[in-house]
mmCIF file of C-alpha atoms in Angstrom:
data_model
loop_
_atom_site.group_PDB
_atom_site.id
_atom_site.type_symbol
_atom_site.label_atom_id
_atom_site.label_comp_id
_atom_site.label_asym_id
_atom_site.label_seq_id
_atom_site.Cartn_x
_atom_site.Cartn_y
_atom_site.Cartn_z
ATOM 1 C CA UNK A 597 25.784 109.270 -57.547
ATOM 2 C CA UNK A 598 28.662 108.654 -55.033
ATOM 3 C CA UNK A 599 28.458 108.043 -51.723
ATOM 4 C CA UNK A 600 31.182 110.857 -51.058
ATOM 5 C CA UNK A 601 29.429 112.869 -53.363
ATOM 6 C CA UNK A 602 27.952 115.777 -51.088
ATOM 7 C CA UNK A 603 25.744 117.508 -54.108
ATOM 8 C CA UNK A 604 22.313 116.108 -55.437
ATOM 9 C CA UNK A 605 21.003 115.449 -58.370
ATOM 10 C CA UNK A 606 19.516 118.966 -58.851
ATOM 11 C CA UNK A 607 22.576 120.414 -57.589
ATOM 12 C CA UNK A 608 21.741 121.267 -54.120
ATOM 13 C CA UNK A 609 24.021 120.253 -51.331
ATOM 14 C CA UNK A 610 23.619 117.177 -49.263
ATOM 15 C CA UNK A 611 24.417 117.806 -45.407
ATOM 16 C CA UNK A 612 24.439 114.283 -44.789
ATOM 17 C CA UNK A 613 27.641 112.087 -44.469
ATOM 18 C CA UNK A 614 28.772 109.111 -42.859
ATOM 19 C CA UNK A 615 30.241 110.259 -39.408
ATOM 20 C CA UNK A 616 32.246 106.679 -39.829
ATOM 21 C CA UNK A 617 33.911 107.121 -43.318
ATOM 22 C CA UNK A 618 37.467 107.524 -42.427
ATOM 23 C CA UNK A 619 37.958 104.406 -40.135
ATOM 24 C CA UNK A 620 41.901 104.633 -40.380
ATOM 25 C CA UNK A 621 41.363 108.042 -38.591
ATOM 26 C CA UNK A 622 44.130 107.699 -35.477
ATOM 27 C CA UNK A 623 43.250 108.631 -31.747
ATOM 28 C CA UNK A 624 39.153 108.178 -31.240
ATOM 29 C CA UNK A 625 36.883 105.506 -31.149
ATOM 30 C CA UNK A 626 33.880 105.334 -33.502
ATOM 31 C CA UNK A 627 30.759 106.647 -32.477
ATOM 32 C CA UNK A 628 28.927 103.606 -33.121
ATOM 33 C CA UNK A 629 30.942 101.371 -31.509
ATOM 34 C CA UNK A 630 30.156 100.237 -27.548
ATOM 35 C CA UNK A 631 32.020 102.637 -24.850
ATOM 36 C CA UNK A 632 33.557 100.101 -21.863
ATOM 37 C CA UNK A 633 30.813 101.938 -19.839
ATOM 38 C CA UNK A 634 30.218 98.628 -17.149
ATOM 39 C CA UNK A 635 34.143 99.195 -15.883
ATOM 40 C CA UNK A 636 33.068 103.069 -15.413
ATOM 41 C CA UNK A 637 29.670 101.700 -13.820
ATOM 42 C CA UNK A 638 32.267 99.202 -11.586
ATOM 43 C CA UNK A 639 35.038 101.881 -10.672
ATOM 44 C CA UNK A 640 32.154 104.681 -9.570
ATOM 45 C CA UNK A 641 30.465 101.750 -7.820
ATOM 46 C CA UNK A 642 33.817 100.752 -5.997
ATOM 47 C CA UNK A 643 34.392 104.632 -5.092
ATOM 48 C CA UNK A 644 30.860 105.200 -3.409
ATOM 49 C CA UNK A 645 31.574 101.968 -1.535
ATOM 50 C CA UNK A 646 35.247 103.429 -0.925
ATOM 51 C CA UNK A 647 33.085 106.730 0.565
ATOM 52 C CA UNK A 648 30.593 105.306 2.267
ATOM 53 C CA UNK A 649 33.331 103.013 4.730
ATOM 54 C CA UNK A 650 35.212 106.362 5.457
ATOM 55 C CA UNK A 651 32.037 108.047 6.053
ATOM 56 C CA UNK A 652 30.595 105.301 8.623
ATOM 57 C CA UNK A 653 34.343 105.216 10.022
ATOM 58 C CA UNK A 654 33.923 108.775 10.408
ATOM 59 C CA UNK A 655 30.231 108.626 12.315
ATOM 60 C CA UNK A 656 31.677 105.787 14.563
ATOM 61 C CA UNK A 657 34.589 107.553 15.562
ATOM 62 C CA UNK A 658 32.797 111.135 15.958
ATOM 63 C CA UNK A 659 30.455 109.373 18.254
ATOM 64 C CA UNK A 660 33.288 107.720 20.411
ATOM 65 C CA UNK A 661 34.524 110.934 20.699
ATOM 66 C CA UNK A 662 31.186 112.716 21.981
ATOM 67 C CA UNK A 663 30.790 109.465 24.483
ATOM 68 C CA UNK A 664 34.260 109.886 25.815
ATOM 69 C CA UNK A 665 34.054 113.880 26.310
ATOM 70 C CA UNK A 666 30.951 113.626 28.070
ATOM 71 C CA UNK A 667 32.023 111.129 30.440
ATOM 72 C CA UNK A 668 34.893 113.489 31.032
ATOM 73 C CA UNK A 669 32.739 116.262 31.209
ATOM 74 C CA UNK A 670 30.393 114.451 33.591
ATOM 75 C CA UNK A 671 33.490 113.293 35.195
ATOM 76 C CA UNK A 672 34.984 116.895 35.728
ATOM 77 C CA UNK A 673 31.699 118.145 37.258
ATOM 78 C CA UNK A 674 31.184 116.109 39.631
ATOM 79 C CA UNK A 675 35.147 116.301 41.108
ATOM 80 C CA UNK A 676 35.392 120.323 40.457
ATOM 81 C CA UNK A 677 35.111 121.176 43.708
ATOM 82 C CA UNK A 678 37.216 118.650 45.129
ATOM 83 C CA UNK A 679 40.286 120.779 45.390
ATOM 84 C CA UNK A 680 39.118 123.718 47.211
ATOM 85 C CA UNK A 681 36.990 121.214 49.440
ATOM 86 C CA UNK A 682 40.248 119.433 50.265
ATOM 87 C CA UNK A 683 42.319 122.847 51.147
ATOM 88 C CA UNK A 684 39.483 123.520 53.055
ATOM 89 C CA UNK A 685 39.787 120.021 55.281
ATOM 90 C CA UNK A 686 42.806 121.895 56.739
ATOM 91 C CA UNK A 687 40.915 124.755 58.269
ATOM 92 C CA UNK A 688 37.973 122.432 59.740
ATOM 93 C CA UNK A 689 40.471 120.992 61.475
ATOM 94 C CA UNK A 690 42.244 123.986 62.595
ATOM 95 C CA UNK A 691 38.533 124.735 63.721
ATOM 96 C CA UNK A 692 38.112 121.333 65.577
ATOM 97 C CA UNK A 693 41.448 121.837 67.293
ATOM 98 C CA UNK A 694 40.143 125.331 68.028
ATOM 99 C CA UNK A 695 37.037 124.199 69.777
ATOM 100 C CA UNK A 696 39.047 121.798 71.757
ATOM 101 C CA UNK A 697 41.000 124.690 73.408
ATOM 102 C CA UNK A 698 37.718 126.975 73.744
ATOM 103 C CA UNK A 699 36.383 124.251 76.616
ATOM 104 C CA UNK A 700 40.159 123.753 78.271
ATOM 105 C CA UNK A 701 41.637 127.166 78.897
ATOM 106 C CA UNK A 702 40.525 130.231 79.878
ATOM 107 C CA UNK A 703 42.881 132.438 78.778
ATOM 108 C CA UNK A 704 40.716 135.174 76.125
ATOM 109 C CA UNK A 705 43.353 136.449 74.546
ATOM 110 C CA UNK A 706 44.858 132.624 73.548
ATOM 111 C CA UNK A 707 41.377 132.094 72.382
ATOM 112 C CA UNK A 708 41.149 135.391 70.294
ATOM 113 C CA UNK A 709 44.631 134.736 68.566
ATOM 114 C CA UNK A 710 43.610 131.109 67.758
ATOM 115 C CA UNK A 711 40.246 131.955 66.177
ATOM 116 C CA UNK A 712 42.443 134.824 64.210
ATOM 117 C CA UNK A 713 44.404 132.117 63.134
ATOM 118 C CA UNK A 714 41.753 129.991 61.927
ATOM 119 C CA UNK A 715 40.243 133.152 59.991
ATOM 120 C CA UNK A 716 43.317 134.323 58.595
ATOM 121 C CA UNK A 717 43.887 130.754 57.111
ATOM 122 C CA UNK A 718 40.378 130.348 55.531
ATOM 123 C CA UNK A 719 41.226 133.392 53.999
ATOM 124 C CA UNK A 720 44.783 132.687 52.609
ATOM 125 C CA UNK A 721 43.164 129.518 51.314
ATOM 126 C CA UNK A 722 40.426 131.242 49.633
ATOM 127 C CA UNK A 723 42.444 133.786 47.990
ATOM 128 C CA UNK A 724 45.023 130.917 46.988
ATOM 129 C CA UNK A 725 41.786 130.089 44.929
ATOM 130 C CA UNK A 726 41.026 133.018 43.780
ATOM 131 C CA UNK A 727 38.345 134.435 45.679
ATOM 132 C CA UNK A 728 38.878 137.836 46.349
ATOM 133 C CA UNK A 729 36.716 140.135 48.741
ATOM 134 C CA UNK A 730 34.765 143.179 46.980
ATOM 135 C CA UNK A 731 35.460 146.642 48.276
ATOM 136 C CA UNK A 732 32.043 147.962 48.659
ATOM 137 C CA UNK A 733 31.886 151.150 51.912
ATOM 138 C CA UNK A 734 32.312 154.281 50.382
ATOM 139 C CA UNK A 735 31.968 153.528 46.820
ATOM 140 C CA UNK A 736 29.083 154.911 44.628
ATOM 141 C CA UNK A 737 26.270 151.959 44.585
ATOM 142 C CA UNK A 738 26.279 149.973 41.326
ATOM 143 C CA UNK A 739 23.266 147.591 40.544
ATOM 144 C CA UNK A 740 25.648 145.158 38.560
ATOM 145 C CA UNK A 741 27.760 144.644 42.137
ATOM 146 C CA UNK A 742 25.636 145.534 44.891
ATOM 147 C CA UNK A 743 22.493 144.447 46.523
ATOM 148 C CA UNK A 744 20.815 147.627 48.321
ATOM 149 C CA UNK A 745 19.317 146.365 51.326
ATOM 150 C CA UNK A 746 17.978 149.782 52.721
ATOM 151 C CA UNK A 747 18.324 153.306 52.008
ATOM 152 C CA UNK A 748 18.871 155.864 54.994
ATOM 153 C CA UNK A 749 19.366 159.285 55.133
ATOM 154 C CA UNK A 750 23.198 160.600 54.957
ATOM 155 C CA UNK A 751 25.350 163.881 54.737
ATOM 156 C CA UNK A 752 25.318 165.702 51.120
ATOM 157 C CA UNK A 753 28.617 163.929 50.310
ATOM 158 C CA UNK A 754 27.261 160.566 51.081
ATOM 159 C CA UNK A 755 23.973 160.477 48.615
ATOM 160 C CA UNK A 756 23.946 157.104 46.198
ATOM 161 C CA UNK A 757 26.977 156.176 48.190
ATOM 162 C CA UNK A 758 27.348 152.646 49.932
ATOM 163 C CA UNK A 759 27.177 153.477 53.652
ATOM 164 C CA UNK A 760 27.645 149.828 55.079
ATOM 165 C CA UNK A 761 27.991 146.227 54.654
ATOM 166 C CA UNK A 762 25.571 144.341 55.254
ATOM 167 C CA UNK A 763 27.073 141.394 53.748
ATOM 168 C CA UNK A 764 30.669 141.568 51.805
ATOM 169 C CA UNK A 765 30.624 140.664 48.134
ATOM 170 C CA UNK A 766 33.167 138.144 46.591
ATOM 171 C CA UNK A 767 34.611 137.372 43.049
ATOM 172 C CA UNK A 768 36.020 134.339 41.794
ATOM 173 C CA UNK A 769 38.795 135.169 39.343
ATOM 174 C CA UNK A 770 37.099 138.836 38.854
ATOM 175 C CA UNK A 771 33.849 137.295 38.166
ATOM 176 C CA UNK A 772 31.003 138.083 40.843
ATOM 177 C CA UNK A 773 30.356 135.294 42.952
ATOM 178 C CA UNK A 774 27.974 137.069 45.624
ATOM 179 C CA UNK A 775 26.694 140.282 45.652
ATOM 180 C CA UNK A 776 27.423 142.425 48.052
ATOM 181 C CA UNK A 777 24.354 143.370 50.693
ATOM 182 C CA UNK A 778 24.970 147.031 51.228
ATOM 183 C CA UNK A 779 22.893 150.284 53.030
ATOM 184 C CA UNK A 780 22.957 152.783 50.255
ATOM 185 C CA UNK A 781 22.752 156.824 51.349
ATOM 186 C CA UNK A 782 19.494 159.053 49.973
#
């Protein structure tokens, strides 16, 4: 019997054949034959090695980065406030100035219109920063603005109302900075 011969002897048929038998075949390799698999081995080697360095780059870098923003962070903290307390050098010595002419004249009414001053410029200042006075006498009392101090009794008009100011409220840039301290009517 032939080898290309694909029926047996008792005329069954043969499913085995040589995978190899047409070696002029164009275009593949031969199944039996070695693939190059150590340059595949090499090149995936040289790419996880290629990964890795960009990932470690990556760690070293993101971690200069945190350093550096919290330094700047730390940095921003801890000089915040050194613009309002700056603006604010000019009143104290408005104040000191103030104080000077409190012990040399006698004049009230110089001393009234200088301490006006000095509060009128605190305030300017302030404001210039945002701070902004909450309007509390007369308005109904609100637990998320107001701190009720005492209740007392007050005309039918007046009930839940804020009757006075204890202590004014302030925002910063509409956000509540202190509550005001108010006398609520019952």
């Amino acid at each position: 019997m032939e080898e290309n011969d694909t029926t047996t002897q008792n005329g069954t048929f043969n499913d085995t054949f040589n995978i190899n038998a047409d070696e002029s075949a164009a275009g593949s390799t031969h199944l039996n034959e070695p693939v190059e698999e150590e340059n595949q081995l090499e090149k995936l080697q040289s790419e996880i090695d290629e990964q890795k360095d960009k990932y470690l780059r990556l760690m070293a870098e993101f971690d200069n980065f945190r350093r550096r923003t919290a330094k700047e962070r730390l940095d921003l903290i801890q000089t915040a406030g050194k613009d309002i307390i700056v603006s604010l050098l000019d009143v104290l010595d408005d104040c000191d100035r103030a104080e000077k002419q409190l012990k040399t004249t006698d004049n009230i009414e110089l001393q009234k219109e200088g301490v006006q001053l000095v509060f009128n410029k605190i305030r300017s200042t302030l404001q210039a920063k945002g701070v902004k006075v909450m309007e509390s006498i007369k308005t109904d009392f609100d637990v998320e603005k107001h701190e009720a101090i005492t209740e007392i009794d007050a005309p039918k008009g007046m009930k839940g109302k804020v009757l006075d100011e204890v202590m004014k409220g302030y925002y910063l840039n509409d956000k509540i900075v202190r509550f005001a301290k108010v006398v609520v009517g019952k």
